[in-house]
PDB file of C-alpha atoms in Angstrom:
ATOM      1  CA  MET Y   1     -21.731  14.453   1.679  1.00  0.00           C
ATOM      2  CA  ASP Y   2     -17.877  14.450   0.452  1.00  0.00           C
ATOM      3  CA  VAL Y   3     -15.982  14.031   4.035  1.00  0.00           C
ATOM      4  CA  THR Y   4     -12.274  13.991   2.200  1.00  0.00           C
ATOM      5  CA  LEU Y   5     -10.126  16.396   3.591  1.00  0.00           C
ATOM      6  CA  HIS Y   6      -7.915  19.139   2.194  1.00  0.00           C
ATOM      7  CA  TYR Y   7      -4.925  17.765   4.027  1.00  0.00           C
ATOM      8  CA  LEU Y   8      -4.530  15.092   6.605  1.00  0.00           C
ATOM      9  CA  PRO Y   9      -4.573  16.649  10.042  1.00  0.00           C
ATOM     10  CA  VAL Y  10      -2.053  15.845  13.110  1.00  0.00           C
ATOM     11  CA  LEU Y  11      -3.771  14.413  15.799  1.00  0.00           C
ATOM     12  CA  THR Y  12      -3.084  16.384  18.846  1.00  0.00           C
ATOM     13  CA  ALA Y  13      -3.427  13.877  21.286  1.00  0.00           C
ATOM     14  CA  TYR Y  14      -3.349  10.038  21.530  1.00  0.00           C
ATOM     15  CA  VAL Y  15      -5.624   7.722  23.426  1.00  0.00           C
ATOM     16  CA  PRO Y  16      -4.533   3.938  23.133  1.00  0.00           C
ATOM     17  CA  THR Y  17      -7.550   1.625  22.112  1.00  0.00           C
ATOM     18  CA  PRO Y  18      -7.405  -1.634  21.171  1.00  0.00           C
ATOM     19  CA  VAL Y  19      -7.945  -2.184  17.314  1.00  0.00           C
ATOM     20  CA  GLN Y  20     -11.017  -4.322  16.539  1.00  0.00           C
ATOM     21  CA  LYS Y  21     -12.842  -5.479  12.991  1.00  0.00           C
ATOM     22  CA  CYS Y  22     -15.840  -3.731  12.399  1.00  0.00           C
ATOM     23  CA  ILE Y  23     -16.706  -4.703   8.626  1.00  0.00           C
ATOM     24  CA  SER Y  24     -19.112  -8.211   8.134  1.00  0.00           C
ATOM     25  CA  LYS Y  25     -21.232  -7.375   5.397  1.00  0.00           C
ATOM     26  CA  GLN Y  26     -21.978  -4.515   3.154  1.00  0.00           C
ATOM     27  CA  GLU Y  27     -24.243  -2.356   5.080  1.00  0.00           C
ATOM     28  CA  ASP Y  28     -20.995  -2.000   7.186  1.00  0.00           C
ATOM     29  CA  VAL Y  29     -18.967  -0.595   3.961  1.00  0.00           C
ATOM     30  CA  GLU Y  30     -21.810   1.864   3.832  1.00  0.00           C
ATOM     31  CA  VAL Y  31     -20.672   2.946   7.362  1.00  0.00           C
ATOM     32  CA  PHE Y  32     -17.231   2.638   6.704  1.00  0.00           C
ATOM     33  CA  VAL Y  33     -17.474   5.283   3.993  1.00  0.00           C
ATOM     34  CA  GLN Y  34     -18.730   7.730   5.960  1.00  0.00           C
ATOM     35  CA  SER Y  35     -16.194   7.308   8.692  1.00  0.00           C
ATOM     36  CA  LYS Y  36     -12.869   9.425  10.095  1.00  0.00           C
ATOM     37  CA  ALA Y  37     -10.904   6.171   8.592  1.00  0.00           C
ATOM     38  CA  PHE Y  38     -12.379   6.115   5.386  1.00  0.00           C
ATOM     39  CA  SER Y  39     -11.844   9.967   5.110  1.00  0.00           C
ATOM     40  CA  ARG Y  40      -8.340   9.832   6.654  1.00  0.00           C
ATOM     41  CA  LEU Y  41      -7.354   7.063   4.167  1.00  0.00           C
ATOM     42  CA  MET Y  42      -8.870   8.549   0.893  1.00  0.00           C
ATOM     43  CA  THR Y  43      -6.860  12.016   2.140  1.00  0.00           C
ATOM     44  CA  PHE Y  44      -3.967  10.217   2.442  1.00  0.00           C
ATOM     45  CA  ILE Y  45      -3.888   8.446  -0.832  1.00  0.00           C
ATOM     46  CA  ASP Y  46      -4.542  11.689  -2.830  1.00  0.00           C
ATOM     47  CA  VAL Y  47      -1.903  13.728  -1.425  1.00  0.00           C
ATOM     48  CA  LEU Y  48       0.729  11.368  -1.909  1.00  0.00           C
ATOM     49  CA  ASN Y  49      -0.977  10.816  -5.357  1.00  0.00           C
ATOM     50  CA  THR Y  50       0.107  14.786  -5.756  1.00  0.00           C
ATOM     51  CA  SER Y  51       3.209  14.362  -4.087  1.00  0.00           C
ATOM     52  CA  VAL Y  52       4.516  12.010  -7.259  1.00  0.00           C
ATOM     53  CA  VAL Y  53       2.942  13.847 -10.170  1.00  0.00           C
ATOM     54  CA  SER Y  54       5.101  13.433 -13.332  1.00  0.00           C
ATOM     55  CA  THR Y  55       8.125  12.437 -10.722  1.00  0.00           C
ATOM     56  CA  PRO Y  56      10.175   8.915 -11.582  1.00  0.00           C
ATOM     57  CA  ASN Y  57      11.542   7.020  -8.919  1.00  0.00           C
ATOM     58  CA  SER Y  58      15.132   8.195  -8.834  1.00  0.00           C
ATOM     59  CA  SER Y  59      13.885  12.020  -8.564  1.00  0.00           C
ATOM     60  CA  PRO Y  60      15.800  13.483  -5.668  1.00  0.00           C
ATOM     61  CA  CYS Y  61      13.481  14.071  -2.606  1.00  0.00           C
ATOM     62  CA  HIS Y  62      12.947  15.047   1.192  1.00  0.00           C
ATOM     63  CA  VAL Y  63      14.863  12.071   3.069  1.00  0.00           C
ATOM     64  CA  SER Y  64      14.116  12.773   6.790  1.00  0.00           C
ATOM     65  CA  ALA Y  65      15.701  10.765   9.579  1.00  0.00           C
ATOM     66  CA  GLN Y  66      12.626   9.322  10.539  1.00  0.00           C
ATOM     67  CA  THR Y  67      12.332   8.418   7.275  1.00  0.00           C
ATOM     68  CA  GLN Y  68      15.605   6.435   6.943  1.00  0.00           C
ATOM     69  CA  HIS Y  69      14.339   5.047  10.545  1.00  0.00           C
ATOM     70  CA  VAL Y  70      11.212   3.602   8.737  1.00  0.00           C
ATOM     71  CA  LEU Y  71      13.151   2.334   5.669  1.00  0.00           C
ATOM     72  CA  ARG Y  72      16.054   0.581   7.989  1.00  0.00           C
ATOM     73  CA  VAL Y  73      12.495  -1.185   9.714  1.00  0.00           C
ATOM     74  CA  LEU Y  74      11.652  -2.687   6.248  1.00  0.00           C
ATOM     75  CA  GLU Y  75      15.167  -3.854   5.943  1.00  0.00           C
ATOM     76  CA  THR Y  76      15.535  -5.562   8.752  1.00  0.00           C
ATOM     77  CA  VAL Y  77      12.381  -7.414   8.438  1.00  0.00           C
ATOM     78  CA  GLU Y  78      13.391  -8.181   4.942  1.00  0.00           C
ATOM     79  CA  GLU Y  79      16.792  -9.417   6.913  1.00  0.00           C
ATOM     80  CA  TRP Y  80      14.822 -11.919   8.985  1.00  0.00           C
ATOM     81  CA  MET Y  81      13.562 -13.831   6.186  1.00  0.00           C
ATOM     82  CA  ALA Y  82      16.755 -15.371   6.315  1.00  0.00           C
ATOM     83  CA  LEU Y  83      15.945 -17.187   9.629  1.00  0.00           C
ATOM     84  CA  PHE Y  84      12.905 -19.113   7.968  1.00  0.00           C
ATOM     85  CA  PRO Y  85      14.223 -20.540   4.660  1.00  0.00           C
ATOM     86  CA  PRO Y  86      11.254 -22.256   2.629  1.00  0.00           C
ATOM     87  CA  LEU Y  87      10.586 -25.463   3.597  1.00  0.00           C
ATOM     88  CA  GLU Y  88      11.664 -28.178   0.855  1.00  0.00           C
ATOM     89  CA  ASN Y  89       8.749 -30.452   1.092  1.00  0.00           C
ATOM     90  CA  PRO Y  90       6.148 -30.069  -1.504  1.00  0.00           C
ATOM     91  CA  GLN Y  91       2.656 -27.790   0.046  1.00  0.00           C
ATOM     92  CA  ARG Y  92       0.300 -27.200  -1.799  1.00  0.00           C
ATOM     93  CA  PHE Y  93      -0.762 -23.657  -0.589  1.00  0.00           C
ATOM     94  CA  GLY Y  94       2.051 -21.468   0.311  1.00  0.00           C
ATOM     95  CA  ASN Y  95       5.081 -22.345   2.159  1.00  0.00           C
ATOM     96  CA  LYS Y  96       4.709 -22.577   6.129  1.00  0.00           C
ATOM     97  CA  ALA Y  97       7.663 -21.304   6.739  1.00  0.00           C
ATOM     98  CA  PHE Y  98       6.184 -18.133   6.322  1.00  0.00           C
ATOM     99  CA  ARG Y  99       4.429 -18.476   9.155  1.00  0.00           C
ATOM    100  CA  GLY Y 100       7.089 -18.590  11.474  1.00  0.00           C
ATOM    101  CA  TRP Y 101       8.594 -14.840   9.449  1.00  0.00           C
ATOM    102  CA  LEU Y 102       5.292 -13.554  10.092  1.00  0.00           C
ATOM    103  CA  SER Y 103       5.672 -14.283  13.768  1.00  0.00           C
ATOM    104  CA  HIS Y 104       8.887 -13.017  14.368  1.00  0.00           C
ATOM    105  CA  VAL Y 105       7.524 -10.075  13.004  1.00  0.00           C
ATOM    106  CA  GLU Y 106       4.634 -10.110  15.530  1.00  0.00           C
ATOM    107  CA  GLN Y 107       6.464 -10.918  18.426  1.00  0.00           C
ATOM    108  CA  TYR Y 108       9.547  -8.290  17.676  1.00  0.00           C
ATOM    109  CA  GLY Y 109       8.245  -5.663  15.521  1.00  0.00           C
ATOM    110  CA  GLY Y 110       7.091  -3.810  18.162  1.00  0.00           C
ATOM    111  CA  ALA Y 111      10.578  -3.366  19.800  1.00  0.00           C
ATOM    112  CA  LEU Y 112      11.685  -2.975  16.135  1.00  0.00           C
ATOM    113  CA  MET Y 113       9.114  -0.177  15.992  1.00  0.00           C
ATOM    114  CA  SER Y 114       9.797   1.693  19.195  1.00  0.00           C
ATOM    115  CA  SER Y 115      13.253   1.680  17.893  1.00  0.00           C
ATOM    116  CA  ALA Y 116      12.577   4.034  14.818  1.00  0.00           C
ATOM    117  CA  LEU Y 117      10.050   6.355  16.723  1.00  0.00           C
ATOM    118  CA  PRO Y 118      10.244   8.987  19.104  1.00  0.00           C
ATOM    119  CA  SER Y 119       9.624   7.718  22.367  1.00  0.00           C
ATOM    120  CA  SER Y 120       6.793   9.942  23.104  1.00  0.00           C
ATOM    121  CA  LEU Y 121       4.587   7.870  20.636  1.00  0.00           C
ATOM    122  CA  SER Y 122       5.285   4.512  22.744  1.00  0.00           C
ATOM    123  CA  ALA Y 123       1.861   4.224  23.549  1.00  0.00           C
ATOM    124  CA  ALA Y 124       0.494   3.872  19.974  1.00  0.00           C
ATOM    125  CA  VAL Y 125       2.980   1.186  18.968  1.00  0.00           C
ATOM    126  CA  PRO Y 126       0.706  -1.675  19.547  1.00  0.00           C
ATOM    127  CA  GLU Y 127      -2.381   0.174  17.275  1.00  0.00           C
ATOM    128  CA  LEU Y 128       0.403   0.477  14.588  1.00  0.00           C
ATOM    129  CA  LEU Y 129       1.953  -2.571  14.834  1.00  0.00           C
ATOM    130  CA  ALA Y 130      -1.603  -4.471  13.997  1.00  0.00           C
ATOM    131  CA  TYR Y 131      -1.233  -2.701  10.854  1.00  0.00           C
ATOM    132  CA  PHE Y 132       2.544  -3.139  10.000  1.00  0.00           C
ATOM    133  CA  VAL Y 133       1.866  -6.967  10.707  1.00  0.00           C
ATOM    134  CA  THR Y 134      -0.802  -7.411   8.821  1.00  0.00           C
ATOM    135  CA  SER Y 135       0.991  -5.316   5.799  1.00  0.00           C
ATOM    136  CA  PHE Y 136       2.795  -8.901   4.762  1.00  0.00           C
ATOM    137  CA  GLY Y 137      -0.069 -11.176   4.359  1.00  0.00           C
ATOM    138  CA  ASN Y 138      -1.994 -13.601   6.180  1.00  0.00           C
ATOM    139  CA  GLU Y 139      -0.534 -16.461   8.287  1.00  0.00           C
ATOM    140  CA  THR Y 140      -3.456 -18.851   8.171  1.00  0.00           C
ATOM    141  CA  ARG Y 141      -4.452 -18.666   4.746  1.00  0.00           C
ATOM    142  CA  ILE Y 142      -0.814 -17.783   3.501  1.00  0.00           C
ATOM    143  CA  ASP Y 143      -1.775 -15.181   1.248  1.00  0.00           C
ATOM    144  CA  TYR Y 144      -1.215 -11.735   0.166  1.00  0.00           C
ATOM    145  CA  GLY Y 145      -3.239  -8.941  -1.331  1.00  0.00           C
ATOM    146  CA  SER Y 146      -4.718  -5.714  -1.965  1.00  0.00           C
ATOM    147  CA  GLY Y 147      -5.980  -5.845   1.769  1.00  0.00           C
ATOM    148  CA  HIS Y 148      -2.856  -6.333   3.079  1.00  0.00           C
ATOM    149  CA  GLU Y 149      -1.366  -3.580   1.092  1.00  0.00           C
ATOM    150  CA  LEU Y 150      -3.882  -1.214   2.355  1.00  0.00           C
ATOM    151  CA  SER Y 151      -2.981  -2.121   5.924  1.00  0.00           C
ATOM    152  CA  PHE Y 152       0.587  -0.707   5.109  1.00  0.00           C
ATOM    153  CA  CYS Y 153      -0.904   2.306   3.861  1.00  0.00           C
ATOM    154  CA  ALA Y 154      -2.755   2.598   7.140  1.00  0.00           C
ATOM    155  CA  TRP Y 155       0.324   2.519   8.834  1.00  0.00           C
ATOM    156  CA  LEU Y 156       1.728   4.585   7.031  1.00  0.00           C
ATOM    157  CA  CYS Y 157      -1.251   7.360   7.555  1.00  0.00           C
ATOM    158  CA  GLY Y 158      -1.158   6.573  11.007  1.00  0.00           C
ATOM    159  CA  LEU Y 159       2.427   7.621  11.487  1.00  0.00           C
ATOM    160  CA  THR Y 160       1.900  10.732   9.308  1.00  0.00           C
ATOM    161  CA  LEU Y 161      -1.646  11.325  12.042  1.00  0.00           C
ATOM    162  CA  LEU Y 162       0.826  10.949  14.677  1.00  0.00           C
ATOM    163  CA  GLY Y 163       3.353  13.480  13.237  1.00  0.00           C
ATOM    164  CA  VAL Y 164       6.218  11.697  12.341  1.00  0.00           C
ATOM    165  CA  PHE Y 165       5.842  12.539   8.708  1.00  0.00           C
ATOM    166  CA  LYS Y 166       5.133  16.016   7.426  1.00  0.00           C
ATOM    167  CA  ALA Y 167       4.131  17.671   4.107  1.00  0.00           C
ATOM    168  CA  GLU Y 168       7.707  17.385   2.723  1.00  0.00           C
ATOM    169  CA  ASP Y 169       7.985  13.807   3.635  1.00  0.00           C
ATOM    170  CA  HIS Y 170       4.842  12.948   1.158  1.00  0.00           C
ATOM    171  CA  THR Y 171       6.959  12.295  -2.012  1.00  0.00           C
ATOM    172  CA  ALA Y 172       9.751  10.040  -0.200  1.00  0.00           C
ATOM    173  CA  LEU Y 173       6.494   7.832   1.466  1.00  0.00           C
ATOM    174  CA  VAL Y 174       6.089   6.794  -2.026  1.00  0.00           C
ATOM    175  CA  LEU Y 175       9.411   6.921  -4.026  1.00  0.00           C
ATOM    176  CA  ARG Y 176      11.531   5.472  -0.879  1.00  0.00           C
ATOM    177  CA  VAL Y 177       9.400   3.842   1.682  1.00  0.00           C
ATOM    178  CA  PHE Y 178       6.341   2.321  -0.640  1.00  0.00           C
ATOM    179  CA  VAL Y 179       8.560   1.351  -3.357  1.00  0.00           C
ATOM    180  CA  LYS Y 180      11.109  -0.393  -0.378  1.00  0.00           C
ATOM    181  CA  TYR Y 181       7.688  -2.334   0.487  1.00  0.00           C
ATOM    182  CA  LEU Y 182       6.736  -3.253  -2.623  1.00  0.00           C
ATOM    183  CA  GLU Y 183      10.128  -5.319  -3.314  1.00  0.00           C
ATOM    184  CA  VAL Y 184       9.753  -6.487  -0.045  1.00  0.00           C
ATOM    185  CA  VAL Y 185       6.402  -8.090  -0.492  1.00  0.00           C
ATOM    186  CA  ARG Y 186       7.375  -9.417  -3.883  1.00  0.00           C
ATOM    187  CA  LYS Y 187      10.456 -11.285  -2.407  1.00  0.00           C
ATOM    188  CA  LEU Y 188       7.838 -12.487   0.356  1.00  0.00           C
ATOM    189  CA  GLN Y 189       5.572 -14.015  -2.501  1.00  0.00           C
ATOM    190  CA  ARG Y 190       8.306 -15.711  -4.429  1.00  0.00           C
ATOM    191  CA  THR Y 191      10.107 -16.859  -1.393  1.00  0.00           C
ATOM    192  CA  TYR Y 192       6.889 -18.372  -0.077  1.00  0.00           C
ATOM    193  CA  SER Y 193       4.988 -18.619  -3.064  1.00  0.00           C
ATOM    194  CA  LEU Y 194       2.180 -16.637  -0.904  1.00  0.00           C
ATOM    195  CA  GLU Y 195      -1.612 -17.615  -2.718  1.00  0.00           C
ATOM    196  CA  PRO Y 196      -3.487 -14.145  -3.976  1.00  0.00           C
ATOM    197  CA  ALA Y 197      -5.509 -13.043  -1.572  1.00  0.00           C
ATOM    198  CA  GLY Y 198      -9.232 -12.464  -2.784  1.00  0.00           C
ATOM    199  CA  SER Y 199      -7.988 -12.816  -6.464  1.00  0.00           C
ATOM    200  CA  HIS Y 200     -10.064 -12.352  -9.251  1.00  0.00           C
ATOM    201  CA  GLY Y 201      -7.913 -13.915 -11.487  1.00  0.00           C
ATOM    202  CA  VAL Y 202      -7.974 -13.141 -15.176  1.00  0.00           C
ATOM    203  CA  TRP Y 203     -10.347 -10.635 -14.547  1.00  0.00           C
ATOM    204  CA  GLY Y 204      -8.789  -8.590 -11.591  1.00  0.00           C
ATOM    205  CA  LEU Y 205      -6.615  -5.705 -12.153  1.00  0.00           C
ATOM    206  CA  ASP Y 206      -3.509  -7.701 -10.493  1.00  0.00           C
ATOM    207  CA  ASP Y 207      -3.129 -10.707  -8.093  1.00  0.00           C
ATOM    208  CA  HIS Y 208      -1.454  -8.719  -5.407  1.00  0.00           C
ATOM    209  CA  GLN Y 209      -1.322  -5.008  -5.664  1.00  0.00           C
ATOM    210  CA  PHE Y 210      -3.412  -1.962  -6.664  1.00  0.00           C
ATOM    211  CA  LEU Y 211      -1.804   1.223  -4.936  1.00  0.00           C
ATOM    212  CA  PRO Y 212       1.469   1.077  -7.487  1.00  0.00           C
ATOM    213  CA  TYR Y 213      -1.202   1.599 -10.461  1.00  0.00           C
ATOM    214  CA  VAL Y 214      -2.761   4.845  -8.698  1.00  0.00           C
ATOM    215  CA  TRP Y 215       0.501   6.288  -7.428  1.00  0.00           C
ATOM    216  CA  GLY Y 216       2.161   4.858 -10.476  1.00  0.00           C
ATOM    217  CA  SER Y 217      -0.052   6.436 -12.870  1.00  0.00           C
ATOM    218  CA  ALA Y 218       0.286   9.324 -11.315  1.00  0.00           C
ATOM    219  CA  GLN Y 219       4.241   9.401 -11.811  1.00  0.00           C
ATOM    220  CA  LEU Y 220       3.639   9.227 -15.548  1.00  0.00           C
ATOM    221  CA  ILE Y 221       1.526  11.998 -16.101  1.00  0.00           C
ATOM    222  CA  ASP Y 222       2.641  14.588 -18.627  1.00  0.00           C
ATOM    223  CA  HIS Y 223       5.676  12.418 -19.749  1.00  0.00           C
ATOM    224  CA  PRO Y 224       6.759  13.770 -22.969  1.00  0.00           C
ATOM    225  CA  ARG Y 225       6.979  10.588 -24.519  1.00  0.00           C
ATOM    226  CA  LEU Y 226       5.381   7.468 -22.562  1.00  0.00           C
ATOM    227  CA  LYS Y 227       1.885   6.889 -23.202  1.00  0.00           C
ATOM    228  CA  PRO Y 228      -0.264   4.263 -21.681  1.00  0.00           C
ATOM    229  CA  LYS Y 229      -0.033   2.469 -25.181  1.00  0.00           C
ATOM    230  CA  HIS Y 230       3.669   1.963 -24.591  1.00  0.00           C
ATOM    231  CA  CYS Y 231       3.466  -0.008 -21.773  1.00  0.00           C
ATOM    232  CA  MET Y 232       2.749  -3.167 -23.656  1.00  0.00           C
ATOM    233  CA  ALA Y 233       6.257  -2.951 -25.681  1.00  0.00           C
ATOM    234  CA  PRO Y 234       8.512  -5.150 -23.582  1.00  0.00           C
ATOM    235  CA  ASP Y 235      11.514  -3.110 -24.608  1.00  0.00           C
ATOM    236  CA  VAL Y 236      10.011   0.291 -22.695  1.00  0.00           C
ATOM    237  CA  VAL Y 237       9.220  -2.127 -19.599  1.00  0.00           C
ATOM    238  CA  ALA Y 238      12.541  -3.249 -19.333  1.00  0.00           C
ATOM    239  CA  THR Y 239      14.229  -0.064 -19.728  1.00  0.00           C
ATOM    240  CA  LEU Y 240      11.807   2.083 -17.421  1.00  0.00           C
ATOM    241  CA  SER Y 241      10.889  -0.544 -14.753  1.00  0.00           C
ATOM    242  CA  ASP Y 242      13.159   1.083 -11.957  1.00  0.00           C
ATOM    243  CA  GLU Y 243      12.001   4.684 -12.612  1.00  0.00           C
ATOM    244  CA  TYR Y 244       8.247   3.775 -12.606  1.00  0.00           C
ATOM    245  CA  MET Y 245       6.093   1.786 -10.214  1.00  0.00           C
ATOM    246  CA  TYR Y 246       3.703   1.019 -12.904  1.00  0.00           C
ATOM    247  CA  LEU Y 247       6.140  -0.285 -15.052  1.00  0.00           C
ATOM    248  CA  ARG Y 248       7.275  -2.407 -12.175  1.00  0.00           C
ATOM    249  CA  CYS Y 249       4.474  -3.716 -11.565  1.00  0.00           C
ATOM    250  CA  LEU Y 250       3.784  -4.834 -15.320  1.00  0.00           C
ATOM    251  CA  GLN Y 251       7.573  -6.245 -15.540  1.00  0.00           C
ATOM    252  CA  TYR Y 252       6.747  -8.188 -12.007  1.00  0.00           C
ATOM    253  CA  ILE Y 253       3.258  -9.879 -13.794  1.00  0.00           C
ATOM    254  CA  GLN Y 254       5.591 -10.724 -16.876  1.00  0.00           C
ATOM    255  CA  GLU Y 255       8.041 -12.546 -14.122  1.00  0.00           C
ATOM    256  CA  VAL Y 256       6.113 -14.716 -12.271  1.00  0.00           C
ATOM    257  CA  LYS Y 257       2.974 -15.280 -15.004  1.00  0.00           C
ATOM    258  CA  THR Y 258       3.191 -16.841 -18.478  1.00  0.00           C
ATOM    259  CA  GLY Y 259       1.517 -16.486 -22.129  1.00  0.00           C
ATOM    260  CA  PRO Y 260       0.211 -13.613 -23.975  1.00  0.00           C
ATOM    261  CA  PHE Y 261      -0.239 -10.542 -21.728  1.00  0.00           C
ATOM    262  CA  HIS Y 262      -3.659  -9.839 -22.881  1.00  0.00           C
ATOM    263  CA  GLU Y 263      -4.933 -13.173 -21.757  1.00  0.00           C
ATOM    264  CA  HIS Y 264      -3.484 -13.406 -18.193  1.00  0.00           C
ATOM    265  CA  SER Y 265      -4.155  -9.425 -17.500  1.00  0.00           C
ATOM    266  CA  PRO Y 266      -7.115  -8.498 -19.973  1.00  0.00           C
ATOM    267  CA  MET Y 267      -7.785  -5.475 -17.686  1.00  0.00           C
ATOM    268  CA  LEU Y 268      -4.297  -4.107 -17.560  1.00  0.00           C
ATOM    269  CA  TYR Y 269      -4.099  -4.643 -21.409  1.00  0.00           C
ATOM    270  CA  ASP Y 270      -7.214  -2.839 -21.880  1.00  0.00           C
ATOM    271  CA  ILE Y 271      -6.441   0.108 -20.029  1.00  0.00           C
ATOM    272  CA  SER Y 272      -3.198   0.473 -22.096  1.00  0.00           C
ATOM    273  CA  ALA Y 273      -5.623   1.868 -24.552  1.00  0.00           C
ATOM    274  CA  VAL Y 274      -6.523   5.045 -22.516  1.00  0.00           C
ATOM    275  CA  VAL Y 275      -5.465   7.924 -24.025  1.00  0.00           C
ATOM    276  CA  SER Y 276      -3.625   9.781 -21.679  1.00  0.00           C
ATOM    277  CA  TRP Y 277      -1.923   9.095 -17.659  1.00  0.00           C
ATOM    278  CA  ASN Y 278      -4.284  11.801 -16.353  1.00  0.00           C
ATOM    279  CA  LYS Y 279      -7.236   9.397 -17.354  1.00  0.00           C
ATOM    280  CA  VAL Y 280      -5.233   6.370 -16.331  1.00  0.00           C
ATOM    281  CA  ASN Y 281      -4.793   7.694 -13.045  1.00  0.00           C
ATOM    282  CA  SER Y 282      -8.564   9.559 -12.426  1.00  0.00           C
ATOM    283  CA  GLY Y 283      -9.845   5.764 -13.069  1.00  0.00           C
ATOM    284  CA  MET Y 284      -7.463   3.966 -11.135  1.00  0.00           C
ATOM    285  CA  ALA Y 285      -8.239   6.094  -7.783  1.00  0.00           C
ATOM    286  CA  LYS Y 286     -12.024   5.323  -8.734  1.00  0.00           C
ATOM    287  CA  MET Y 287     -11.642   1.791  -9.066  1.00  0.00           C
ATOM    288  CA  TYR Y 288      -9.341   1.600  -5.929  1.00  0.00           C
ATOM    289  CA  VAL Y 289     -12.629   3.046  -4.296  1.00  0.00           C
ATOM    290  CA  ALA Y 290     -14.629   0.877  -5.482  1.00  0.00           C
ATOM    291  CA  GLU Y 291     -12.427  -2.511  -5.975  1.00  0.00           C
ATOM    292  CA  VAL Y 292     -10.830  -2.205  -2.578  1.00  0.00           C
ATOM    293  CA  LEU Y 293     -12.150   0.261   0.012  1.00  0.00           C
ATOM    294  CA  LYS Y 294     -15.917  -0.889  -0.868  1.00  0.00           C
ATOM    295  CA  LYS Y 295     -15.565  -4.556  -1.457  1.00  0.00           C
ATOM    296  CA  VAL Y 296     -16.471  -6.558   2.176  1.00  0.00           C
ATOM    297  CA  PRO Y 297     -14.164  -9.829   1.545  1.00  0.00           C
ATOM    298  CA  VAL Y 298     -11.124  -7.135   1.099  1.00  0.00           C
ATOM    299  CA  VAL Y 299     -12.302  -4.266   4.217  1.00  0.00           C
ATOM    300  CA  GLN Y 300     -13.696  -7.509   6.565  1.00  0.00           C
ATOM    301  CA  HIS Y 301     -10.137  -7.982   7.869  1.00  0.00           C
ATOM    302  CA  PHE Y 302      -9.413  -4.072   8.475  1.00  0.00           C
ATOM    303  CA  CYS Y 303      -9.173  -2.880  11.889  1.00  0.00           C
ATOM    304  CA  PHE Y 304     -10.051   0.464  13.359  1.00  0.00           C
ATOM    305  CA  GLY Y 305      -8.687   2.145  16.302  1.00  0.00           C
ATOM    306  CA  TYR Y 306      -8.088   5.950  17.747  1.00  0.00           C
ATOM    307  CA  LEU Y 307      -5.984   6.993  14.575  1.00  0.00           C
ATOM    308  CA  LEU Y 308      -8.628   5.254  12.149  1.00  0.00           C
ATOM    309  CA  PRO Y 309     -12.074   4.837  13.756  1.00  0.00           C
ATOM    310  CA  MET Y 310     -15.218   4.014  12.798  1.00  0.00           C
ATOM    311  CA  ASP Y 311     -16.853   7.118  13.928  1.00  0.00           C
ATOM    312  CA  LYS Y 312     -18.617   9.579  11.584  1.00  0.00           C
ATOM    313  CA  GLN Y 313     -16.670  12.022  10.042  1.00  0.00           C
ATOM    314  CA  THR Y 314     -18.086  15.267   9.846  1.00  0.00           C
ATOM    315  CA  THR Y 315     -17.210  18.738   8.426  1.00  0.00           C
ATOM    316  CA  ASP Y 316     -16.236  19.892  11.535  1.00  0.00           C
ATOM    317  CA  ASP Y 317     -13.614  16.823  12.778  1.00  0.00           C
ATOM    318  CA  ASP Y 318      -9.933  16.804  11.678  1.00  0.00           C
ATOM    319  CA  VAL Y 319      -9.783  20.849  10.561  1.00  0.00           C
ATOM    320  CA  LYS Y 320      -6.700  21.200  13.012  1.00  0.00           C
ATOM    321  CA  GLY Y 321      -3.301  20.682  11.116  1.00  0.00           C
ATOM    322  CA  HIS Y 322      -0.470  22.384   9.206  1.00  0.00           C
ATOM    323  CA  PRO Y 323      -1.823  22.245   5.365  1.00  0.00           C
ATOM    324  CA  PRO Y 324       0.613  20.995   3.118  1.00  0.00           C
ATOM    325  CA  THR Y 325       3.668  22.950   1.088  1.00  0.00           C
ATOM    326  CA  ASP Y 326       5.015  22.405  -1.973  1.00  0.00           C
ATOM    327  CA  ASN Y 327       7.460  19.774  -1.924  1.00  0.00           C
ATOM    328  CA  LYS Y 328       8.345  19.549  -5.412  1.00  0.00           C
TER     329      LYS Y 328
END
């Protein structure tokens, strides 16, 4: 049964619910893909994908006061890094100063979030905080990967389900909020030498990210000159990385890895041979489901609650809400 929604609903009520992990084996994944959580996440990813088709980062878009508040939250947690400089003594797996920073986010993030959200949503802050804190990496393993990125997506999805963001905010959620988040987590990776979480090495798409390849390829659909094959040209990447998430990802890989690109990132190199961005985008979306949402090592750490429940999605669920308007 296809349980993908036409648009993300606005929940009419919120019931405080402790989050819990529900996935430990492949059979749990099969339950997950039929759940309300999966349906809502997939719908959210899809509507954001549509909102940035053929849209570079600098494109004018609606930036609401609430979007500005959320951007300030990200700026604040980034500023907190100055309170926890990396330890200078040699450390084999990641810099332990990261644990202090993430603990600080966990301790003070609730108050920070409360100051950025309507007071009517105060009961939802603990559930939202679980996704927000997990967005930046794992305190024990000092690592970061696509599962943590998924948690940030879940945080934005939860805020949208609560009515914080409207359809006209979708483009800014990608081009302003998500782009800012990417720069914050890249700074974390460099500052604290975060290990890749669950990386497949050269056989994976990227050590840390996945969604910017989905939404980033959407940005490039119908570009008049830039084709997938052009992304292997260093001058193209250098010139356009500020405008397109996909190219910024390639640039970041070149900044942190050495050697020929086709050797350390063969999958991305092969994808550059695809004939159109439409095909890259649809392929990336399918790969995201297969390599992130359906992989136990990734989603075993995902939390479920009232906003994203493990309950089975039915065609009668989540039909209330306001359909998206044209925000282009």
